[in-house]
Coordinates of C-alpha atoms in Angstrom, one line a residue:
Chain A
M640 CA -44.0 -160.7 52.8
I641 CA -45.0 -159.4 49.5
K642 CA -48.5 -157.8 49.6
F643 CA -48.9 -157.4 45.9
V644 CA -47.2 -157.1 42.5
L645 CA -48.2 -154.5 40.0
M646 CA -47.1 -153.7 36.5
V647 CA -48.2 -150.5 34.8
N648 CA -47.4 -148.7 31.6
Q649 CA -46.1 -145.2 31.5
Q650 CA -49.6 -143.7 31.6
G651 CA -50.2 -145.5 34.8
Q652 CA -52.7 -148.0 33.4
T653 CA -52.5 -151.3 35.1
R654 CA -51.2 -154.1 33.0
L655 CA -51.0 -156.9 35.6
S656 CA -51.9 -157.0 39.2
R657 CA -51.6 -159.9 41.7
Y658 CA -52.6 -159.5 45.3
Y659 CA -51.4 -161.9 48.0
E660 CA -53.7 -160.6 50.7
P661 CA -57.5 -160.1 50.2
V662 CA -58.1 -156.5 49.2
E663 CA -61.6 -155.4 48.2
L664 CA -62.0 -154.8 44.5
S665 CA -63.2 -151.2 45.0
R666 CA -60.2 -150.3 47.0
R667 CA -57.7 -151.7 44.6
A668 CA -58.0 -149.0 41.9
A669 CA -57.5 -146.3 44.4
L670 CA -54.5 -148.0 46.0
E671 CA -52.9 -148.8 42.7
A672 CA -53.3 -145.3 41.5
A673 CA -51.8 -143.7 44.6
A674 CA -48.9 -146.1 44.6
V675 CA -48.2 -145.5 40.9
R676 CA -48.3 -141.8 41.3
C677 CA -45.8 -142.1 44.1
C678 CA -43.4 -144.0 41.9
L679 CA -43.9 -142.2 38.6
S680 CA -43.2 -138.9 40.3
R681 CA -39.7 -140.0 41.3
N682 CA -36.8 -139.4 39.0
K683 CA -33.9 -141.7 38.0
D684 CA -31.5 -140.5 40.7
Q685 CA -33.9 -141.5 43.5
C686 CA -33.7 -144.8 45.2
S687 CA -36.0 -147.6 44.2
F688 CA -37.4 -148.0 47.6
V689 CA -40.2 -145.8 48.7
E690 CA -42.3 -145.6 51.8
Y691 CA -46.0 -145.3 51.3
K692 CA -48.4 -145.5 54.2
D693 CA -47.4 -148.7 55.9
F694 CA -46.0 -150.3 52.7
R695 CA -42.6 -150.2 51.3
L696 CA -42.6 -150.1 47.5
V697 CA -39.9 -151.4 45.4
Y698 CA -40.1 -150.5 41.8
R699 CA -38.1 -150.6 38.6
Q700 CA -38.6 -149.0 35.2
Y701 CA -38.1 -150.7 32.0
A702 CA -37.3 -149.5 28.5
L703 CA -40.5 -151.2 27.2
S704 CA -42.3 -148.6 29.1
V705 CA -43.4 -151.0 31.7
F706 CA -42.9 -150.2 35.3
L707 CA -42.7 -152.9 37.8
L708 CA -43.9 -152.3 41.3
I709 CA -43.7 -154.7 44.2
F710 CA -45.3 -153.8 47.5
M711 CA -43.5 -155.3 50.4
F712 CA -44.0 -155.1 54.1
N713 CA -40.5 -155.8 55.2
I714 CA -37.9 -155.1 52.6
K715 CA -35.0 -157.4 53.3
S716 CA -33.5 -157.9 49.9
N717 CA -33.6 -156.7 46.4
F718 CA -35.3 -159.2 44.3
V719 CA -36.4 -157.1 41.4
E720 CA -33.8 -158.9 39.4
V721 CA -35.7 -162.1 39.2
L722 CA -38.7 -160.5 37.7
D723 CA -36.4 -158.6 35.4
K724 CA -35.3 -161.8 33.7
Y725 CA -38.8 -163.0 33.0
F726 CA -40.7 -159.9 32.2
S727 CA -38.3 -158.0 30.1
R728 CA -39.6 -159.5 26.9
V729 CA -43.1 -160.4 27.9
I730 CA -45.9 -159.7 25.5
M731 CA -48.7 -158.2 27.5
F732 CA -51.4 -159.7 25.5
N733 CA -50.8 -163.1 27.0
L734 CA -52.1 -162.2 30.4
D735 CA -52.9 -165.7 31.5
S736 CA -49.4 -167.0 30.7
V737 CA -47.7 -164.2 32.6
H738 CA -49.9 -165.0 35.6
V739 CA -48.9 -168.6 35.4
I740 CA -45.2 -167.7 35.5
L741 CA -45.8 -165.2 38.3
D742 CA -47.7 -167.9 40.3
E743 CA -44.8 -170.3 39.9
M744 CA -42.4 -167.7 41.3
I745 CA -44.4 -166.0 44.1
Q746 CA -47.0 -167.7 46.2
N747 CA -48.6 -166.5 49.3
G748 CA -46.4 -163.4 49.2
H749 CA -43.2 -165.3 49.3
I750 CA -40.7 -166.1 46.5
V751 CA -40.8 -169.8 46.1
E752 CA -38.9 -170.6 43.0
T753 CA -36.2 -168.7 41.2
N754 CA -34.7 -171.4 39.0
K755 CA -35.5 -170.4 35.4
S756 CA -36.1 -173.8 33.9
R757 CA -38.3 -174.9 36.8
V758 CA -40.5 -171.8 36.6
L759 CA -41.1 -172.3 32.9
A760 CA -41.5 -176.1 33.1
P761 CA -45.3 -176.3 33.9
L762 CA -46.1 -173.8 31.2
T763 CA -44.0 -175.6 28.6
A764 CA -45.6 -178.9 29.6
I765 CA -49.1 -177.4 29.3
N766 CA -48.4 -175.9 25.9
K767 CA -46.9 -179.2 24.7
M768 CA -50.0 -181.1 25.8
V769 CA -52.2 -178.7 23.9
D770 CA -50.2 -178.8 20.7
G771 CA -49.3 -182.5 20.8
Chain B
M1251 CA -25.9 -161.6 29.8
S1252 CA -25.1 -165.3 30.2
D1253 CA -25.9 -167.8 27.5
V1254 CA -28.6 -169.5 29.6
V1255 CA -30.5 -166.3 30.2
E1256 CA -30.2 -165.3 26.6
K1257 CA -31.6 -168.7 25.5
T1258 CA -34.5 -168.5 28.0
L1259 CA -35.4 -165.0 27.0
T1260 CA -35.4 -165.9 23.3
A1261 CA -37.6 -168.9 24.0
L1262 CA -40.0 -166.9 26.1
P1263 CA -42.0 -165.3 23.3
S1264 CA -42.7 -168.6 21.5
L1265 CA -43.7 -170.2 24.8
L1266 CA -46.1 -167.4 25.5
S1267 CA -47.9 -167.7 22.2
L1268 CA -50.9 -169.8 22.2
D1269 CA -50.4 -171.2 18.8
S1270 CA -47.1 -171.9 16.9
Q1271 CA -47.5 -169.2 14.3
P1272 CA -44.9 -166.4 14.6
G1273 CA -45.3 -162.7 14.4
S1274 CA -48.6 -160.9 14.0
A1275 CA -50.7 -164.1 13.9
K1276 CA -50.0 -164.4 17.6
L1277 CA -52.0 -161.3 18.3
S1278 CA -54.9 -162.3 16.1
T1279 CA -55.5 -165.4 18.2
N1280 CA -55.9 -163.1 21.2
S1281 CA -57.4 -160.3 19.1
K1282 CA -60.4 -159.8 21.4
L1283 CA -58.2 -159.2 24.5
G1284 CA -55.7 -157.3 22.4
N1285 CA -58.5 -155.1 21.1
L1286 CA -59.8 -154.5 24.5
I1287 CA -56.4 -153.6 25.9
R1288 CA -55.7 -151.3 23.0
G1289 CA -59.1 -149.7 23.4
I1290 CA -58.5 -149.0 27.1
T1291 CA -55.0 -147.6 26.4
E1292 CA -56.4 -145.1 23.8
L1293 CA -59.1 -143.7 26.1
T1294 CA -58.4 -140.7 28.1
S1295 CA -61.1 -140.4 30.6
K1296 CA -62.2 -142.7 33.4
H1297 CA -65.8 -142.3 32.3
E1298 CA -65.1 -143.6 28.8
E1299 CA -63.2 -146.5 30.3
E1300 CA -66.1 -147.3 32.5
K1301 CA -68.5 -147.3 29.5
L1302 CA -66.2 -149.5 27.4
I1303 CA -65.7 -152.1 30.2
Q1304 CA -69.4 -152.2 31.1
R1305 CA -70.2 -152.9 27.4
E1306 CA -67.5 -155.5 27.3
L1307 CA -68.8 -157.2 30.5
L1308 CA -72.3 -157.3 29.1
S1309 CA -71.1 -159.0 26.0
I1310 CA -69.1 -161.5 28.0
K1311 CA -72.1 -162.1 30.2
E1312 CA -74.2 -163.0 27.2
Q1313 CA -71.6 -165.3 25.8
V1314 CA -70.9 -167.2 29.0
S1315 CA -74.5 -168.0 29.5
S1316 CA -74.9 -169.4 26.0
P1317 CA -74.6 -173.2 25.7
N1318 CA -71.8 -173.0 23.1
T1319 CA -68.8 -172.4 25.3
T1320 CA -65.7 -173.1 23.1
M1321 CA -64.5 -169.6 23.7
M1322 CA -64.8 -169.9 27.5
K1323 CA -61.1 -169.7 28.1
E1324 CA -60.7 -166.5 26.1
L1325 CA -63.8 -165.0 27.8
M1326 CA -62.3 -165.8 31.2
V1327 CA -59.1 -164.0 30.3
R1328 CA -61.0 -160.9 29.3
T1329 CA -63.0 -161.1 32.5
I1330 CA -59.7 -161.3 34.5
Y1331 CA -58.6 -158.2 32.8
C1332 CA -61.8 -156.3 33.5
E1333 CA -61.7 -157.3 37.2
M1334 CA -58.1 -156.2 37.4
L1335 CA -59.2 -152.7 36.3
G1336 CA -61.7 -152.8 39.2
Y1337 CA -65.0 -153.7 37.6
Q1338 CA -66.7 -156.6 39.4
A1339 CA -67.8 -159.5 37.2
S1340 CA -69.3 -161.9 39.8
F1341 CA -71.4 -163.6 37.2
S1342 CA -68.3 -165.2 35.8
Y1343 CA -67.1 -166.8 39.1
I1344 CA -69.2 -169.9 38.7
H1345 CA -68.1 -170.3 35.1
A1346 CA -64.5 -170.1 36.2
I1347 CA -65.1 -173.0 38.5
K1348 CA -66.9 -174.9 35.7
L1349 CA -63.9 -174.3 33.4
A1350 CA -61.5 -175.7 36.0
Q1351 CA -63.7 -178.8 36.3
Q1352 CA -64.4 -179.6 32.7
G1353 CA -61.8 -178.1 30.4
N1354 CA -58.7 -179.6 28.8
V1355 CA -55.3 -178.9 30.4
L1356 CA -55.0 -175.3 29.2
E1357 CA -58.6 -174.4 30.0
K1358 CA -58.2 -175.9 33.4
R1359 CA -55.2 -173.8 34.1
V1360 CA -57.0 -170.7 33.1
G1361 CA -60.0 -171.8 35.2
Y1362 CA -57.9 -172.3 38.3
L1363 CA -56.1 -169.0 37.6
A1364 CA -59.4 -167.2 37.4
V1365 CA -60.7 -168.8 40.6
S1366 CA -57.5 -167.8 42.5
L1367 CA -57.8 -164.2 41.2
F1368 CA -61.6 -163.8 41.7
L1369 CA -62.3 -165.5 44.9
D1370 CA -60.9 -165.2 48.4
E1371 CA -60.7 -167.8 51.2
S1372 CA -64.1 -167.0 52.7
H1373 CA -66.0 -167.1 49.5
E1374 CA -68.8 -169.7 49.5
L1375 CA -68.2 -170.8 45.9
L1376 CA -64.8 -172.1 46.9
L1377 CA -66.4 -175.2 48.4
L1378 CA -67.5 -176.1 44.9
L1379 CA -63.8 -176.2 43.9
V1380 CA -62.9 -178.7 46.5
N1381 CA -64.2 -181.7 44.6
T1382 CA -62.4 -180.7 41.4
V1383 CA -59.2 -180.3 43.4
L1384 CA -59.6 -183.7 45.0
K1385 CA -60.2 -185.3 41.6
D1386 CA -57.2 -183.6 40.0
L1387 CA -54.9 -184.6 42.9
Q1388 CA -55.6 -188.2 42.2
S1389 CA -55.2 -187.8 38.5
T1390 CA -52.5 -189.7 36.7
N1391 CA -51.7 -186.6 34.7
L1392 CA -48.9 -184.9 36.6
I1393 CA -49.7 -181.5 35.2
E1394 CA -53.2 -181.7 36.7
V1395 CA -51.7 -182.7 40.0
C1396 CA -49.4 -179.7 39.9
M1397 CA -52.2 -177.3 39.1
A1398 CA -54.3 -178.7 41.9
L1399 CA -51.5 -178.3 44.4
T1400 CA -50.8 -174.7 43.2
V1401 CA -54.4 -173.8 43.8
V1402 CA -54.4 -175.4 47.2
S1403 CA -51.4 -173.4 48.3
Q1404 CA -53.1 -170.2 47.1
M1405 CA -56.4 -170.6 48.8
F1406 CA -58.3 -173.3 50.4
P1407 CA -61.3 -173.3 52.8
K1408 CA -60.0 -174.1 56.3
D1409 CA -62.8 -176.5 57.0
M1410 CA -62.0 -178.7 54.1
I1411 CA -58.4 -179.3 55.1
P1412 CA -59.0 -182.7 56.7
A1413 CA -60.5 -184.0 53.5
I1414 CA -57.5 -183.1 51.5
L1415 CA -54.7 -183.5 53.9
P1416 CA -54.0 -187.2 53.4
L1417 CA -53.8 -186.8 49.7
V1418 CA -51.3 -183.9 50.0
E1419 CA -49.3 -185.9 52.5
E1420 CA -49.0 -188.7 50.1
K1421 CA -47.6 -186.4 47.5
L1422 CA -44.7 -185.7 49.8
S1423 CA -43.2 -189.0 48.8
H1424 CA -43.8 -188.7 45.1
S1425 CA -41.1 -189.5 42.6
K1426 CA -41.2 -186.2 40.8
E1427 CA -39.6 -183.3 42.7
I1428 CA -41.9 -180.7 41.4
I1429 CA -44.9 -182.4 43.0
R1430 CA -43.0 -182.9 46.3
R1431 CA -42.1 -179.2 46.3
K1432 CA -45.6 -178.1 45.6
A1433 CA -47.0 -180.5 48.3
V1434 CA -44.6 -178.9 50.8
L1435 CA -45.9 -175.4 49.9
A1436 CA -49.5 -176.6 50.2
L1437 CA -48.7 -177.9 53.7
Y1438 CA -47.1 -174.5 54.5
K1439 CA -50.3 -172.8 53.5
F1440 CA -52.3 -175.3 55.8
Y1441 CA -49.9 -174.5 58.6
L1442 CA -50.5 -170.7 58.2
I1443 CA -54.3 -171.1 58.2
A1444 CA -54.8 -174.0 60.6
P1445 CA -51.6 -174.9 62.5
N1446 CA -53.3 -177.5 64.8
Q1447 CA -54.3 -179.6 61.8
V1448 CA -50.7 -180.2 60.7
Q1449 CA -49.2 -180.9 64.1
H1450 CA -48.7 -184.6 63.5
I1451 CA -46.6 -184.2 60.4
H1452 CA -43.6 -182.2 61.7
N1453 CA -41.4 -185.2 61.1
K1454 CA -42.3 -185.1 57.4
F1455 CA -41.1 -181.5 57.3
R1456 CA -37.7 -182.8 58.5
K1457 CA -37.7 -185.3 55.8
A1458 CA -38.4 -182.6 53.3
L1459 CA -35.5 -180.6 54.7
C1460 CA -33.2 -183.5 54.0
D1461 CA -34.6 -184.2 50.6
K1462 CA -32.0 -184.7 47.9
D1463 CA -33.7 -182.2 45.6
P1464 CA -32.7 -178.6 46.5
G1465 CA -36.1 -177.3 45.3
V1466 CA -37.9 -179.4 47.9
M1467 CA -35.5 -178.5 50.6
S1468 CA -35.8 -174.8 49.9
A1469 CA -39.6 -175.1 50.0
S1470 CA -39.3 -176.6 53.4
L1471 CA -37.3 -173.6 54.6
H1472 CA -40.5 -171.5 54.3
I1473 CA -42.2 -173.7 56.8
Y1474 CA -39.1 -173.7 59.1
L1475 CA -38.8 -169.9 59.0
Q1476 CA -42.4 -169.7 60.2
L1477 CA -41.9 -172.4 62.9
I1478 CA -38.7 -170.9 64.1
Q1479 CA -40.2 -167.4 64.3
E1480 CA -42.8 -168.7 66.6
N1481 CA -40.5 -171.0 68.7
P1482 CA -36.8 -170.5 68.2
E1483 CA -35.8 -172.7 71.2
G1484 CA -37.5 -175.8 69.8
Y1485 CA -35.4 -175.8 66.7
K1486 CA -31.9 -175.1 67.9
D1487 CA -30.9 -178.7 67.3
L1488 CA -31.4 -178.0 63.6
T1489 CA -28.8 -175.2 63.5
V1490 CA -26.1 -177.7 62.5
S1491 CA -28.2 -178.9 59.5
F1492 CA -28.9 -175.4 58.3
V1493 CA -25.2 -174.4 58.6
T1494 CA -24.2 -177.6 56.6
I1495 CA -26.7 -176.8 53.9
L1496 CA -25.4 -173.2 53.7
K1497 CA -21.9 -174.4 53.5
Q1498 CA -22.8 -176.7 50.6
V1499 CA -24.6 -173.9 48.8
V1500 CA -21.8 -171.4 49.2
A1501 CA -19.2 -174.0 48.1
G1502 CA -21.1 -174.4 44.8
K1503 CA -22.3 -177.9 45.4
L1504 CA -25.8 -177.3 43.8
P1505 CA -26.5 -177.9 40.1
M1506 CA -25.5 -175.1 37.7
D1507 CA -29.0 -174.0 37.0
F1508 CA -29.5 -172.8 40.5
N1509 CA -26.9 -170.2 39.9
Y1510 CA -28.1 -166.7 39.3
H1511 CA -25.5 -164.3 37.8
C1512 CA -22.8 -166.7 39.0
V1513 CA -24.0 -166.6 42.6
P1514 CA -25.2 -170.0 43.9
A1515 CA -28.8 -170.0 44.8
P1516 CA -28.9 -166.5 46.4
W1517 CA -32.5 -166.6 47.6
L1518 CA -31.7 -169.9 49.4
Q1519 CA -28.7 -168.3 51.0
I1520 CA -30.8 -165.4 52.1
H1521 CA -33.4 -167.6 53.6
L1522 CA -30.9 -169.7 55.4
L1523 CA -29.2 -166.5 56.8
R1524 CA -32.6 -165.3 58.1
I1525 CA -33.2 -168.6 59.8
L1526 CA -29.8 -168.6 61.4
S1527 CA -30.3 -165.1 62.7
L1528 CA -33.5 -166.2 64.4
L1529 CA -31.9 -169.2 65.9
G1530 CA -28.9 -167.2 67.2
K1531 CA -30.9 -164.3 68.7
N1532 CA -30.7 -164.0 72.4
D1533 CA -28.3 -166.8 72.4
Q1534 CA -25.8 -167.6 75.2
R1535 CA -23.0 -168.6 72.9
Y1536 CA -23.3 -172.2 71.8
T1537 CA -25.7 -171.9 68.8
S1538 CA -24.0 -168.8 67.5
E1539 CA -20.6 -170.4 67.6
I1540 CA -21.6 -172.9 65.1
M1541 CA -22.5 -170.1 62.6
Y1542 CA -19.3 -168.0 62.8
E1543 CA -17.4 -169.9 60.2
I1544 CA -20.0 -169.9 57.6
L1545 CA -20.9 -166.3 58.1
D1546 CA -17.3 -165.4 57.6
E1547 CA -17.3 -167.5 54.4
S1548 CA -20.4 -165.9 53.0
L1549 CA -19.1 -162.4 53.7
R1550 CA -15.9 -163.2 51.9
R1551 CA -17.6 -164.9 48.9
A1552 CA -20.3 -162.3 48.2
E1553 CA -18.3 -159.5 46.6
M1554 CA -19.9 -156.2 45.9
N1555 CA -20.6 -156.5 42.2
H1556 CA -24.2 -157.3 41.8
N1557 CA -27.6 -156.4 43.2
I1558 CA -28.1 -159.9 44.5
T1559 CA -24.7 -160.1 46.3
Y1560 CA -25.6 -156.9 48.0
A1561 CA -28.8 -158.6 49.3
I1562 CA -26.8 -161.6 50.6
L1563 CA -24.3 -159.2 52.3
Y1564 CA -27.2 -157.3 53.9
E1565 CA -28.7 -160.5 55.4
C1566 CA -25.2 -161.6 56.5
V1567 CA -24.6 -158.4 58.3
K1568 CA -28.0 -158.5 59.9
C1569 CA -27.4 -162.0 61.1
I1570 CA -24.0 -161.1 62.5
Y1571 CA -25.5 -158.3 64.5
T1572 CA -28.4 -160.4 65.9
I1573 CA -26.5 -163.3 67.1
H1574 CA -24.0 -163.6 70.0
P1575 CA -21.2 -161.1 69.0
K1576 CA -17.8 -162.0 67.8
S1577 CA -15.4 -159.1 67.4
D1578 CA -13.7 -159.8 64.1
L1579 CA -17.0 -160.7 62.4
L1580 CA -18.5 -157.4 63.7
E1581 CA -15.5 -155.5 62.3
K1582 CA -16.0 -157.1 58.8
A1583 CA -19.7 -156.4 59.0
A1584 CA -19.1 -152.7 59.9
K1585 CA -16.8 -152.4 57.0
C1586 CA -19.5 -153.8 54.7
I1587 CA -22.0 -151.3 55.9
G1588 CA -19.4 -148.6 55.3
N1589 CA -19.1 -149.8 51.7
F1590 CA -22.8 -149.6 51.2
V1591 CA -23.1 -146.1 52.5
L1592 CA -20.1 -144.8 50.5
S1593 CA -21.2 -146.5 47.3
S1594 CA -22.3 -144.4 44.4
R1595 CA -25.5 -146.4 44.0
I1596 CA -28.4 -144.9 45.6
N1597 CA -30.1 -148.2 46.5
L1598 CA -27.0 -149.3 48.4
K1599 CA -26.9 -146.1 50.3
Y1600 CA -30.5 -146.8 51.4
L1601 CA -29.6 -150.4 52.4
G1602 CA -26.7 -149.1 54.4
K1603 CA -28.8 -146.5 56.1
N1604 CA -31.3 -149.1 57.0
Q1605 CA -28.7 -151.4 58.5
K1606 CA -27.2 -148.6 60.6
K1607 CA -30.7 -147.9 62.0
K1608 CA -31.1 -151.5 63.2

């Protein structure tokens, strides 16, 4: 199960974080920093899966200088692809909408929906209601 | 990239903007959050960041307590950002709940989002949310029902489950598939936190499994994965159903938009393969025999050309090794592992190594 999802920029500053298990606020910053250090220090030739304490991190780097880290307990498959589709053109200033999309896709640490149109449907509907 | 993906990605920026004006006007609507993020990015020391955020939080605190709260949604988003960086803003929790209660649709969504980010299951303020959720579940506006169900599946106080259970159960037979799907996921959450309270509705899960909408059916697989992990023997009779579903998926019977890079519903396939491997574990022979054909088919169909097919192959191979052995399937699986390990892609080598270990 996914423990948390994290998106950071190249300086390692958190752009988005979503936890699927209760983690105390004070511990989060330290955990994020350590995990990010772990991934940032790897080069391109190294594999995207890293062991860190009792987590397995899966990460991917994007051209828009946004890393994507996903912490998983039991890595079974590579699903970085699905987040790739949605977040490659995301504008970070719309934090709430990004969270809405993420919530539609991952709940309770499990991927629940990967169908593009279904994930975006609630957001489209809300925006329509606001405009119309 | 396929046309559909291209279209979705080009539509995404306009969907994400809060007003319909293009370009830089987008940022000006969110200028306060934008300024804050830019400010944080430019700072170099943790001390300065702390000062900036504390100032920001003080200003937000003043504004939320004032009676004029048209900017509440925007204030909440900034608070979410501050908390994300690790600075507690507990004064805002109650305002988040109020926003979810009183706001229009967009404000409600932000309110619910803020609540799910700020609070955890044992927080006492969560009880205040229950009434709002109950009201929204009964609303005629489907978007509100969806939002309520989403929040319920993220966190809900265990003691209030009996109050909300009948409403959620009722949603299982709603005409809209998105609501049925979210209701199934809410019940999954209830099962995780209080299994004895949902004992009586296991037959409804079976109905969800046979639902004509693939989304609802795949949501029910989450519950089944959990149930089967706890008691594989009790669900062996469902093996045939799972194999049939997998056969239909692999044969491309699902609607086109479930395809991902030309692979039909890969996550669904992976889920089904995991369930089948649990059912076939420690098996004498009978259950596993039902699976051989479809495992063979999946191995054949998933060619080594994309990340997601590697994932399906990985699960397939794992399944083959867990169930009652069959020699030619084992041979094919071993060849597959060989391909992974010999591949030039480093991630595949890692997967191959993992499989060999198990």
